[in-house]
CSV table of C-alpha atoms in Angstrom, one decimal:
chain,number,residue,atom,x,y,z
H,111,UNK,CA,45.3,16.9,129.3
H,112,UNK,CA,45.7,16.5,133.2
H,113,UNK,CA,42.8,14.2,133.5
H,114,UNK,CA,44.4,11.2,131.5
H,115,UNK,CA,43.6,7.8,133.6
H,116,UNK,CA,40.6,9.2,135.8
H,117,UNK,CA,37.1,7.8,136.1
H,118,UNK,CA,34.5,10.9,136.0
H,119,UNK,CA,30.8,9.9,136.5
H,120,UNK,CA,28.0,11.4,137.4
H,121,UNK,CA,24.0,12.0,136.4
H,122,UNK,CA,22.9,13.8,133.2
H,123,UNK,CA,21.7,17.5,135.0
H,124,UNK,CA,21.5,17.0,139.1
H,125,UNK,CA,20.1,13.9,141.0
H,126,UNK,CA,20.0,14.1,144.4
H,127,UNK,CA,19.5,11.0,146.8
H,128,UNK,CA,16.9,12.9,148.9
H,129,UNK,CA,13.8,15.0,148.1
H,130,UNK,CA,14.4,18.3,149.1
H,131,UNK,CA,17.3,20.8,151.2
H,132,UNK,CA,15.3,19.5,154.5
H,133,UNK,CA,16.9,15.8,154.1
H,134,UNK,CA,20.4,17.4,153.5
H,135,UNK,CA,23.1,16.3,155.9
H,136,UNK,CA,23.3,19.5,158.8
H,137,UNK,CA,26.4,20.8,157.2
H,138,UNK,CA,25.1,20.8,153.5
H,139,UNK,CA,21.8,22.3,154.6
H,140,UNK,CA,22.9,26.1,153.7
H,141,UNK,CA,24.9,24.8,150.6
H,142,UNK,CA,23.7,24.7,147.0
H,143,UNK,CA,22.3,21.6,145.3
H,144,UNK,CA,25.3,21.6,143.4
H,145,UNK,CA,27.9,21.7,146.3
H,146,UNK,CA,25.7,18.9,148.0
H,147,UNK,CA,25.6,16.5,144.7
H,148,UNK,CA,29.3,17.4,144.3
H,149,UNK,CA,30.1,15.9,147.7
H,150,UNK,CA,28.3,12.4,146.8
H,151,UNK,CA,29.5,12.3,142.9
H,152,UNK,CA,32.8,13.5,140.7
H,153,UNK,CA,31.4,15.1,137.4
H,154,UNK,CA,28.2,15.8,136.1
H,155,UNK,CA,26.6,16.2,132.8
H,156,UNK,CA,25.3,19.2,132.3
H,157,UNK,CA,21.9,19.2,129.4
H,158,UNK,CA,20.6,22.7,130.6
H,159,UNK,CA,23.7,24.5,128.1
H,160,UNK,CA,21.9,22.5,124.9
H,161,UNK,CA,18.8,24.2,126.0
H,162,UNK,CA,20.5,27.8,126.8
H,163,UNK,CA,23.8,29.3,126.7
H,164,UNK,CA,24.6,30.1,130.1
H,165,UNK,CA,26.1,32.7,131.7
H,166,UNK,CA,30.2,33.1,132.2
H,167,UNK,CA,29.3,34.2,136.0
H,168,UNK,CA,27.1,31.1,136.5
H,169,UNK,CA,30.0,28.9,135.4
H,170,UNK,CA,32.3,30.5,136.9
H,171,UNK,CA,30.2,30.1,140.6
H,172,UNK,CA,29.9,26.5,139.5
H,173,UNK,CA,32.9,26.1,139.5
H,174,UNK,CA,33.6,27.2,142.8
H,175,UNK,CA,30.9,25.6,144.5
H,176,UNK,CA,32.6,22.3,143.7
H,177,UNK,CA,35.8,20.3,145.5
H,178,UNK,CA,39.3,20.1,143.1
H,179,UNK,CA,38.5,16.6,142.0
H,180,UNK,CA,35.2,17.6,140.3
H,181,UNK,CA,34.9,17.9,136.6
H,182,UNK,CA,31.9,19.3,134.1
H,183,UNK,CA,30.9,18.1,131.0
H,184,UNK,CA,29.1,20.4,129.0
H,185,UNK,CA,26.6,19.8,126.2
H,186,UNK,CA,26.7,21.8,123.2
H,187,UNK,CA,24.2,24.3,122.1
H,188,UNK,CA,21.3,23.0,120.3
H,189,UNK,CA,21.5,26.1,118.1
H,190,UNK,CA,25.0,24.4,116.8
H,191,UNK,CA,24.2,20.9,116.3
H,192,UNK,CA,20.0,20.6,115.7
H,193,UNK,CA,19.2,22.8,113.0
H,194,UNK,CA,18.0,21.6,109.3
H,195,UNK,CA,21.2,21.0,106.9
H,196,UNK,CA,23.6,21.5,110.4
H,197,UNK,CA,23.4,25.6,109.5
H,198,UNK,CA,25.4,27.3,112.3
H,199,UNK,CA,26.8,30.0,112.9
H,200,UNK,CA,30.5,29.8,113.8
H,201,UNK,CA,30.6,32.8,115.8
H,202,UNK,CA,27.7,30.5,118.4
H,203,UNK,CA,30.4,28.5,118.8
H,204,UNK,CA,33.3,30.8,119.9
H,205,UNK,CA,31.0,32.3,122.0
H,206,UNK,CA,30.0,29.0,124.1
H,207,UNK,CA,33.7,27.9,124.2
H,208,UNK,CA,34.9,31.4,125.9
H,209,UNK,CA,31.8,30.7,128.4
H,210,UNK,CA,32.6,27.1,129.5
H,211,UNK,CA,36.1,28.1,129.7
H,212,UNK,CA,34.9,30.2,132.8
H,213,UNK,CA,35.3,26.5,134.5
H,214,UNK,CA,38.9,26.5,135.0
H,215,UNK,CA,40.9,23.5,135.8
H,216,UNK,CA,37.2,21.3,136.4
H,217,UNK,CA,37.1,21.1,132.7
H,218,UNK,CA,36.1,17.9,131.1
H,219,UNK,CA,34.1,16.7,128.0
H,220,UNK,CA,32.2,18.7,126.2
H,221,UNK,CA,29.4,17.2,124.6
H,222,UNK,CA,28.6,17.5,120.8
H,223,UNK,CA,25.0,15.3,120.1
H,224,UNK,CA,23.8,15.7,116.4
H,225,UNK,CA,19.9,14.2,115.9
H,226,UNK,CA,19.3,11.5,113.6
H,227,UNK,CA,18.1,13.9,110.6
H,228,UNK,CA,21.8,14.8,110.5
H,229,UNK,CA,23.1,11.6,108.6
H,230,UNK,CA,26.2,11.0,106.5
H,231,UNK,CA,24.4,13.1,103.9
H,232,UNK,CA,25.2,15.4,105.8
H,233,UNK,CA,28.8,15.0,105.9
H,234,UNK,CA,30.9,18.4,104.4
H,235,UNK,CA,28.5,20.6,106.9
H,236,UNK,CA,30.1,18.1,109.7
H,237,UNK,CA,33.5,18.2,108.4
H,238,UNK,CA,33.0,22.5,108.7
H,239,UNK,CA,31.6,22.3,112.5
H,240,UNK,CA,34.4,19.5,113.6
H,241,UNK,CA,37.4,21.8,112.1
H,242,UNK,CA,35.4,25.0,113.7
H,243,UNK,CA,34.9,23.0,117.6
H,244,UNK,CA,39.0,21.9,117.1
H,245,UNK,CA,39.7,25.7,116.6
H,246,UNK,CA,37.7,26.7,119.3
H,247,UNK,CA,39.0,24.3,121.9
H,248,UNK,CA,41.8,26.1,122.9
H,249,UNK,CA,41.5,25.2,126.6
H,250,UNK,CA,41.7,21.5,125.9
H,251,UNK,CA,38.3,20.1,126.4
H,252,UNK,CA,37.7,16.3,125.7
H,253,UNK,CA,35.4,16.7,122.6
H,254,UNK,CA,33.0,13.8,122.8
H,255,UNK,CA,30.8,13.0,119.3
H,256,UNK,CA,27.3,11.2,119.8
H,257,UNK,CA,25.6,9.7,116.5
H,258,UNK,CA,21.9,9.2,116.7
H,259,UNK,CA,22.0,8.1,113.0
H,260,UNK,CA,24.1,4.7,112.3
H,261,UNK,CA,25.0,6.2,109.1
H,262,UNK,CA,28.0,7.4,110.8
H,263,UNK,CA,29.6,4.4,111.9
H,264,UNK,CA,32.0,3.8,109.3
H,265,UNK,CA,36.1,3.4,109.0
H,266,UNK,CA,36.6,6.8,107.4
H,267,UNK,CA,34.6,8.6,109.6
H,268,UNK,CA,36.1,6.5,112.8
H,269,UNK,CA,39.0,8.1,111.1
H,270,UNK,CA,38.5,11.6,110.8
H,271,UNK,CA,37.7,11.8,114.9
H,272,UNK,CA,40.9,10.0,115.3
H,273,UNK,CA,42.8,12.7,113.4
H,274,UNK,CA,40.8,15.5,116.1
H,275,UNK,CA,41.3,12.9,118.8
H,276,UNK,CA,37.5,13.0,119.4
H,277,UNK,CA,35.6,10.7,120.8
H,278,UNK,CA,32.3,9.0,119.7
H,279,UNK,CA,29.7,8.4,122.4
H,280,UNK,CA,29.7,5.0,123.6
H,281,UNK,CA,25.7,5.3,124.1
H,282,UNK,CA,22.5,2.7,124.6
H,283,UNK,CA,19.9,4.4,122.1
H,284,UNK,CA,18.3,1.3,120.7
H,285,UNK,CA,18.2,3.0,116.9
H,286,UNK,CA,21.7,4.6,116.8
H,287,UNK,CA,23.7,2.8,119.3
H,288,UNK,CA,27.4,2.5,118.3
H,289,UNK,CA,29.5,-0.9,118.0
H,290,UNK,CA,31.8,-1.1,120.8
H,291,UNK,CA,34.7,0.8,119.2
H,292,UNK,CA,38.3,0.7,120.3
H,293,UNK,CA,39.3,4.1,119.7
H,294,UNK,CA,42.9,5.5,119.7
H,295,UNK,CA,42.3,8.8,121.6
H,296,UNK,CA,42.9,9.2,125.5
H,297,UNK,CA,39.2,9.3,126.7
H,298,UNK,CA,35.9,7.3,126.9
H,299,UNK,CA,33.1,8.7,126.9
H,300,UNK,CA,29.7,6.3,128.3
H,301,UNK,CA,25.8,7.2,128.3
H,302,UNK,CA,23.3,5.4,129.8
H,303,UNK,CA,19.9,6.3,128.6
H,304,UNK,CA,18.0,3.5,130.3
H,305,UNK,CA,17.0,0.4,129.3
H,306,UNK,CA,15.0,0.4,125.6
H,307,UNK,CA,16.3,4.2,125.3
H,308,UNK,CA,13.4,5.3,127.7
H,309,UNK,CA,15.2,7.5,130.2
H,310,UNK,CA,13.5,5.2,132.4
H,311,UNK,CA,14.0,1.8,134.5
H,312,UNK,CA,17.1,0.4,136.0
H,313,UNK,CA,19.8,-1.4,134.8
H,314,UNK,CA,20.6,-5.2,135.8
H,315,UNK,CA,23.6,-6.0,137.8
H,316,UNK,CA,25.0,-7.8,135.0
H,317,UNK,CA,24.8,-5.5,132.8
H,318,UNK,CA,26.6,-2.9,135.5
H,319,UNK,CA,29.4,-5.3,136.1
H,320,UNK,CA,30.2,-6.2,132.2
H,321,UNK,CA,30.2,-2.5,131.6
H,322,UNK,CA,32.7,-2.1,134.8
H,323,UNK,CA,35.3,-4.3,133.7
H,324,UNK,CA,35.3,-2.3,130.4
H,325,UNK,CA,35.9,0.6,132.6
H,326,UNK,CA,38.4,-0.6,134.5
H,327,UNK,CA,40.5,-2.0,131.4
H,328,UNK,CA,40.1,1.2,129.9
H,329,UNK,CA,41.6,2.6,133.3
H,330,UNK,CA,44.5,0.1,133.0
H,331,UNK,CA,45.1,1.7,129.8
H,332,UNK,CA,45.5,5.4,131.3
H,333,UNK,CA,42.4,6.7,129.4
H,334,UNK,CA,39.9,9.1,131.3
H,335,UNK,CA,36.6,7.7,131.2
H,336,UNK,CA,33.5,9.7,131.3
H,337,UNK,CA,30.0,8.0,132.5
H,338,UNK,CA,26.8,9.5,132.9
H,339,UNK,CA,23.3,7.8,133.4
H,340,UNK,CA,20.8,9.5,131.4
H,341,UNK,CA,17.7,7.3,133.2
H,342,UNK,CA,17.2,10.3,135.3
H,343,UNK,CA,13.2,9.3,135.5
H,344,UNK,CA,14.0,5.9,136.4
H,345,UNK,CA,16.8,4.7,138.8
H,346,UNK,CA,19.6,6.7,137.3
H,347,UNK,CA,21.1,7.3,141.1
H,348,UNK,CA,21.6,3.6,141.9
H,349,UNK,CA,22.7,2.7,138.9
H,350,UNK,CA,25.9,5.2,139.3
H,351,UNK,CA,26.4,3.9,142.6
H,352,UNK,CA,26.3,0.2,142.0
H,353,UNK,CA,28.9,0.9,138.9
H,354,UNK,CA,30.9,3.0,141.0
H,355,UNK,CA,31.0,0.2,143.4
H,356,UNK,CA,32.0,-2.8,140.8
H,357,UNK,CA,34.5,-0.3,139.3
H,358,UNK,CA,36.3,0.7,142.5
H,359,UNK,CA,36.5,-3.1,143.2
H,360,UNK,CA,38.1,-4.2,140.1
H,361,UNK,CA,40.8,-1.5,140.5
Protein backbone atom coordinates (compact mmCIF):
# COMPACT_ATOMS: atom_id res chain seq x y z
CA UNK A 1 0.00 0.00 0.00
CA UNK A 2 1.23 3.67 -0.64
CA UNK A 3 0.89 4.67 2.88
CA UNK A 4 3.66 2.43 4.33
CA UNK A 5 5.88 4.60 7.00
CA UNK A 6 3.25 7.52 7.49
CA UNK A 7 1.77 8.73 10.80
CA UNK A 8 -2.13 9.31 10.32
CA UNK A 9 -3.89 10.75 13.42
CA UNK A 10 -6.76 12.35 14.05
CA UNK A 11 -10.16 12.45 16.45
CA UNK A 12 -12.76 9.63 16.46
CA UNK A 13 -15.79 11.65 14.30
CA UNK A 14 -14.88 15.68 14.06
CA UNK A 15 -13.40 17.91 16.85
CA UNK A 16 -12.94 21.18 16.09
CA UNK A 17 -10.65 23.74 18.29
CA UNK A 18 -13.45 26.42 18.25
CA UNK A 19 -17.16 26.47 18.96
CA UNK A 20 -18.86 27.18 15.97
CA UNK A 21 -18.18 28.44 11.85
CA UNK A 22 -18.04 32.15 13.44
CA UNK A 23 -14.42 31.37 15.16
CA UNK A 24 -13.23 29.91 11.77
CA UNK A 25 -10.19 31.46 10.32
CA UNK A 26 -11.72 34.25 7.36
CA UNK A 27 -10.75 31.85 4.62
CA UNK A 28 -12.28 28.64 6.15
CA UNK A 29 -15.38 30.55 7.11
CA UNK A 30 -17.46 29.34 3.80
CA UNK A 31 -15.75 25.85 4.05
CA UNK A 32 -17.16 22.73 5.56
CA UNK A 33 -16.33 21.48 8.97
CA UNK A 34 -14.60 18.88 7.38
CA UNK A 35 -12.28 20.90 5.05
CA UNK A 36 -11.62 23.23 8.20
CA UNK A 37 -10.64 20.08 10.56
CA UNK A 38 -8.75 18.64 7.58
CA UNK A 39 -6.49 21.71 7.48
CA UNK A 40 -5.50 21.35 11.39
CA UNK A 41 -5.33 17.30 11.38
CA UNK A 42 -4.25 14.31 8.65
CA UNK A 43 -6.96 11.46 9.12
CA UNK A 44 -9.94 11.07 10.97
CA UNK A 45 -11.95 8.27 12.40
CA UNK A 46 -15.02 8.12 11.16
CA UNK A 47 -17.92 6.20 13.94
CA UNK A 48 -20.98 7.70 12.10
CA UNK A 49 -20.57 4.48 9.13
CA UNK A 50 -21.00 1.89 12.43
CA UNK A 51 -24.16 3.75 12.99
CA UNK A 52 -25.33 3.99 9.11
CA UNK A 53 -24.08 3.08 5.85
CA UNK A 54 -23.47 6.11 4.22
CA UNK A 55 -23.91 7.26 0.95
CA UNK A 56 -21.26 6.67 -2.16
CA UNK A 57 -21.89 10.57 -3.03
CA UNK A 58 -21.15 11.63 0.60
CA UNK A 59 -17.89 9.83 0.48
CA UNK A 60 -17.14 10.69 -2.51
CA UNK A 61 -17.55 14.76 -1.51
CA UNK A 62 -15.51 13.80 1.53
CA UNK A 63 -13.10 13.03 -0.25
CA UNK A 64 -12.81 16.05 -2.07
CA UNK A 65 -13.24 18.44 0.53
CA UNK A 66 -9.94 17.22 1.92
CA UNK A 67 -5.94 18.12 0.91
CA UNK A 68 -3.88 14.82 -0.86
CA UNK A 69 -2.17 14.00 2.44
CA UNK A 70 -5.50 13.28 4.17
CA UNK A 71 -6.60 9.76 4.92
CA UNK A 72 -10.11 8.15 6.33
CA UNK A 73 -10.60 5.44 8.44
CA UNK A 74 -13.82 3.92 8.40
CA UNK A 75 -15.65 1.89 11.00
CA UNK A 76 -17.48 -1.01 10.04
CA UNK A 77 -21.23 -1.47 10.10
CA UNK A 78 -22.66 -2.40 13.32
CA UNK A 79 -25.10 -4.56 11.33
CA UNK A 80 -21.67 -6.82 10.51
CA UNK A 81 -19.95 -6.99 13.64
CA UNK A 82 -22.75 -6.55 16.74
CA UNK A 83 -25.32 -8.88 16.16
CA UNK A 84 -26.03 -12.11 18.58
CA UNK A 85 -23.87 -15.27 17.28
CA UNK A 86 -21.86 -12.56 14.75
CA UNK A 87 -25.02 -13.36 12.06
CA UNK A 88 -24.25 -11.20 8.96
CA UNK A 89 -25.01 -10.99 5.95
CA UNK A 90 -22.19 -11.09 3.46
CA UNK A 91 -23.81 -9.22 0.91
CA UNK A 92 -23.73 -6.02 3.95
CA UNK A 93 -20.37 -6.32 3.56
CA UNK A 94 -19.78 -6.05 -0.30
CA UNK A 95 -22.02 -3.34 -0.18
CA UNK A 96 -20.03 -1.09 2.46
CA UNK A 97 -16.70 -1.94 0.81
CA UNK A 98 -17.96 -0.65 -2.82
CA UNK A 99 -19.15 2.62 -0.75
CA UNK A 100 -15.85 3.48 1.12
CA UNK A 101 -14.12 2.74 -2.05
CA UNK A 102 -15.82 6.09 -3.22
CA UNK A 103 -12.70 7.55 -1.19
CA UNK A 104 -10.05 7.13 -3.65
CA UNK A 105 -6.46 7.43 -2.96
CA UNK A 106 -7.41 8.98 0.94
CA UNK A 107 -7.98 5.35 1.85
CA UNK A 108 -6.81 4.10 5.06
CA UNK A 109 -7.89 1.69 7.91
CA UNK A 110 -10.98 0.46 8.10
CA UNK A 111 -12.17 -0.38 11.30
CA UNK A 112 -13.68 -3.82 12.28
CA UNK A 113 -14.80 -3.58 16.46
CA UNK A 114 -16.60 -6.83 17.59
CA UNK A 115 -18.35 -6.23 21.40
CA UNK A 116 -17.35 -8.30 24.21
CA UNK A 117 -20.40 -10.91 23.81
CA UNK A 118 -18.51 -11.99 20.72
CA UNK A 119 -15.64 -14.13 22.51
CA UNK A 120 -13.53 -16.93 21.24
CA UNK A 121 -16.72 -19.00 21.41
CA UNK A 122 -17.36 -17.40 18.86
CA UNK A 123 -14.56 -18.21 16.68
CA UNK A 124 -15.70 -20.24 13.14
CA UNK A 125 -18.45 -17.18 12.75
CA UNK A 126 -15.10 -14.99 12.91
CA UNK A 127 -13.00 -17.04 10.86
CA UNK A 128 -16.29 -16.66 7.97
CA UNK A 129 -16.42 -12.62 8.36
CA UNK A 130 -12.38 -12.35 8.33
CA UNK A 131 -12.15 -14.56 4.98
CA UNK A 132 -15.41 -12.45 3.70
CA UNK A 133 -13.65 -8.64 4.71
CA UNK A 134 -10.13 -10.15 2.86
CA UNK A 135 -12.41 -10.83 -0.21
CA UNK A 136 -13.99 -7.73 -0.12
CA UNK A 137 -10.90 -5.53 0.27
CA UNK A 138 -10.02 -5.36 -3.12
CA UNK A 139 -8.90 -1.69 -2.89
CA UNK A 140 -6.38 -2.35 -0.22
CA UNK A 141 -7.69 -0.99 2.92
CA UNK A 142 -5.59 -1.50 6.17
CA UNK A 143 -8.07 -3.89 8.07
CA UNK A 144 -7.68 -3.07 11.63
CA UNK A 145 -9.28 -5.83 14.37
CA UNK A 146 -10.42 -4.37 17.94
CA UNK A 147 -11.10 -7.14 20.75
CA UNK A 148 -13.41 -6.00 23.51
CA UNK A 149 -13.17 -9.53 24.94
CA UNK A 150 -9.54 -10.74 26.08
CA UNK A 151 -10.54 -14.13 25.00
CA UNK A 152 -8.98 -13.30 21.84
CA UNK A 153 -5.53 -12.56 22.75
CA UNK A 154 -3.98 -15.77 22.05
CA UNK A 155 -0.87 -17.11 19.62
CA UNK A 156 -3.15 -18.81 17.18
CA UNK A 157 -5.43 -16.13 16.81
CA UNK A 158 -2.35 -13.39 16.74
CA UNK A 159 -1.75 -15.91 13.93
CA UNK A 160 -4.52 -15.99 11.86
CA UNK A 161 -4.46 -11.87 11.49
CA UNK A 162 -0.97 -12.34 10.54
CA UNK A 163 -1.79 -14.69 7.70
CA UNK A 164 -4.60 -11.57 6.49
CA UNK A 165 -1.96 -9.08 7.54
CA UNK A 166 -4.66 -7.52 9.88
CA UNK A 167 -4.10 -5.62 12.54
CA UNK A 168 -5.42 -5.80 16.20
CA UNK A 169 -6.32 -2.51 17.85
CA UNK A 170 -3.70 -1.39 20.09
CA UNK A 171 -6.59 0.23 22.44
CA UNK A 172 -6.98 1.51 26.30
CA UNK A 173 -10.44 -0.22 27.34
CA UNK A 174 -9.64 -1.09 30.92
CA UNK A 175 -11.61 -4.81 30.41
CA UNK A 176 -10.27 -5.80 26.94
CA UNK A 177 -7.17 -3.94 26.49
CA UNK A 178 -4.59 -5.87 24.38
CA UNK A 179 -0.82 -6.67 25.52
CA UNK A 180 1.44 -4.52 23.64
CA UNK A 181 1.83 -6.88 20.62
CA UNK A 182 4.64 -6.77 18.04
CA UNK A 183 2.88 -7.64 15.01
CA UNK A 184 4.47 -8.57 11.65
CA UNK A 185 2.08 -6.57 9.34
CA UNK A 186 2.92 -3.00 7.87
CA UNK A 187 0.50 -0.89 10.13
CA UNK A 188 -0.36 0.15 13.69
CA UNK A 189 -3.31 0.97 14.51
CA UNK A 190 -3.80 3.19 18.27
CA UNK A 191 -7.08 4.16 20.18
CA UNK A 192 -7.32 6.36 22.89
CA UNK A 193 -10.53 6.09 24.70
CA UNK A 194 -9.58 8.19 27.75
CA UNK A 195 -8.37 7.49 30.82
CA UNK A 196 -10.41 4.44 32.85
CA UNK A 197 -12.20 3.85 29.23
CA UNK A 198 -14.55 6.88 29.95
CA UNK A 199 -14.31 8.78 26.76
CA UNK A 200 -13.52 11.45 29.14
CA UNK A 201 -10.45 13.37 30.87
CA UNK A 202 -7.02 13.99 29.52
CA UNK A 203 -4.11 12.05 29.26
CA UNK A 204 -0.72 12.87 31.23
CA UNK A 205 2.32 14.02 29.48
CA UNK A 206 3.97 10.96 30.32
CA UNK A 207 1.83 8.85 29.27
CA UNK A 208 1.76 11.05 25.63
CA UNK A 209 5.52 10.85 25.42
CA UNK A 210 6.00 6.83 26.24
CA UNK A 211 3.26 6.31 23.66
CA UNK A 212 5.35 8.74 21.09
CA UNK A 213 8.50 6.98 21.24
CA UNK A 214 6.54 3.80 20.36
CA UNK A 215 5.31 5.77 17.50
CA UNK A 216 8.28 6.89 16.29
CA UNK A 217 10.14 3.40 16.50
CA UNK A 218 7.30 1.99 14.71
CA UNK A 219 7.99 4.87 12.09
CA UNK A 220 11.76 3.89 12.03
CA UNK A 221 10.42 0.64 11.01
CA UNK A 222 8.44 1.99 7.85
CA UNK A 223 5.06 0.94 9.34
CA UNK A 224 2.03 3.40 8.90
CA UNK A 225 0.56 4.14 12.12
CA UNK A 226 -2.87 5.03 12.70
CA UNK A 227 -3.88 7.18 16.06
CA UNK A 228 -7.12 8.38 17.00
CA UNK A 229 -8.30 9.82 20.48
CA UNK A 230 -11.61 8.49 21.31
CA UNK A 231 -11.90 11.08 24.66
CA UNK A 232 -13.95 13.20 22.44
CA UNK A 233 -15.94 14.44 25.78
CA UNK A 234 -12.92 15.14 27.52
CA UNK A 235 -9.65 16.72 26.08
CA UNK A 236 -9.38 14.48 23.06
CA UNK A 237 -8.06 17.83 20.91
CA UNK A 238 -5.02 18.46 23.11
CA UNK A 239 -4.20 15.31 23.56
CA UNK A 240 -3.58 14.82 19.52
CA UNK A 241 -1.75 17.88 19.58
CA UNK A 242 0.66 17.28 22.37
CA UNK A 243 1.41 13.65 20.67
CA UNK A 244 1.74 15.13 17.55
CA UNK A 245 4.23 17.43 19.01
CA UNK A 246 6.45 14.68 20.94
CA UNK A 247 6.20 12.55 17.74
CA UNK A 248 7.35 15.22 15.29
CA UNK A 249 10.24 15.84 17.75
CA UNK A 250 11.56 12.44 18.08
CA UNK A 251 11.68 12.11 14.18
Amino acid sequence: MENEGKYYSGTSGLVLPVPNKLSYPPNYQDKSRLCYYASLQNSIEVNSSFYKVPMAATVQKWAADVPENFCFTYKLWRNVTHNKGLIYNPEDITRFMQVIAQAGDKKGSLLVQFPASITIANRPQMEMLLQDIYNANTDGWHIAIEFRSKTWYRDDIYSLLRGYQMAIVLHDMPKSAPPMLEQDVPFVYLRFHGPGGSYRGSYSDEIISEYAGYIAEWLEEDKTVYTYFNNTMGDALNNLITLNEYVTAMR
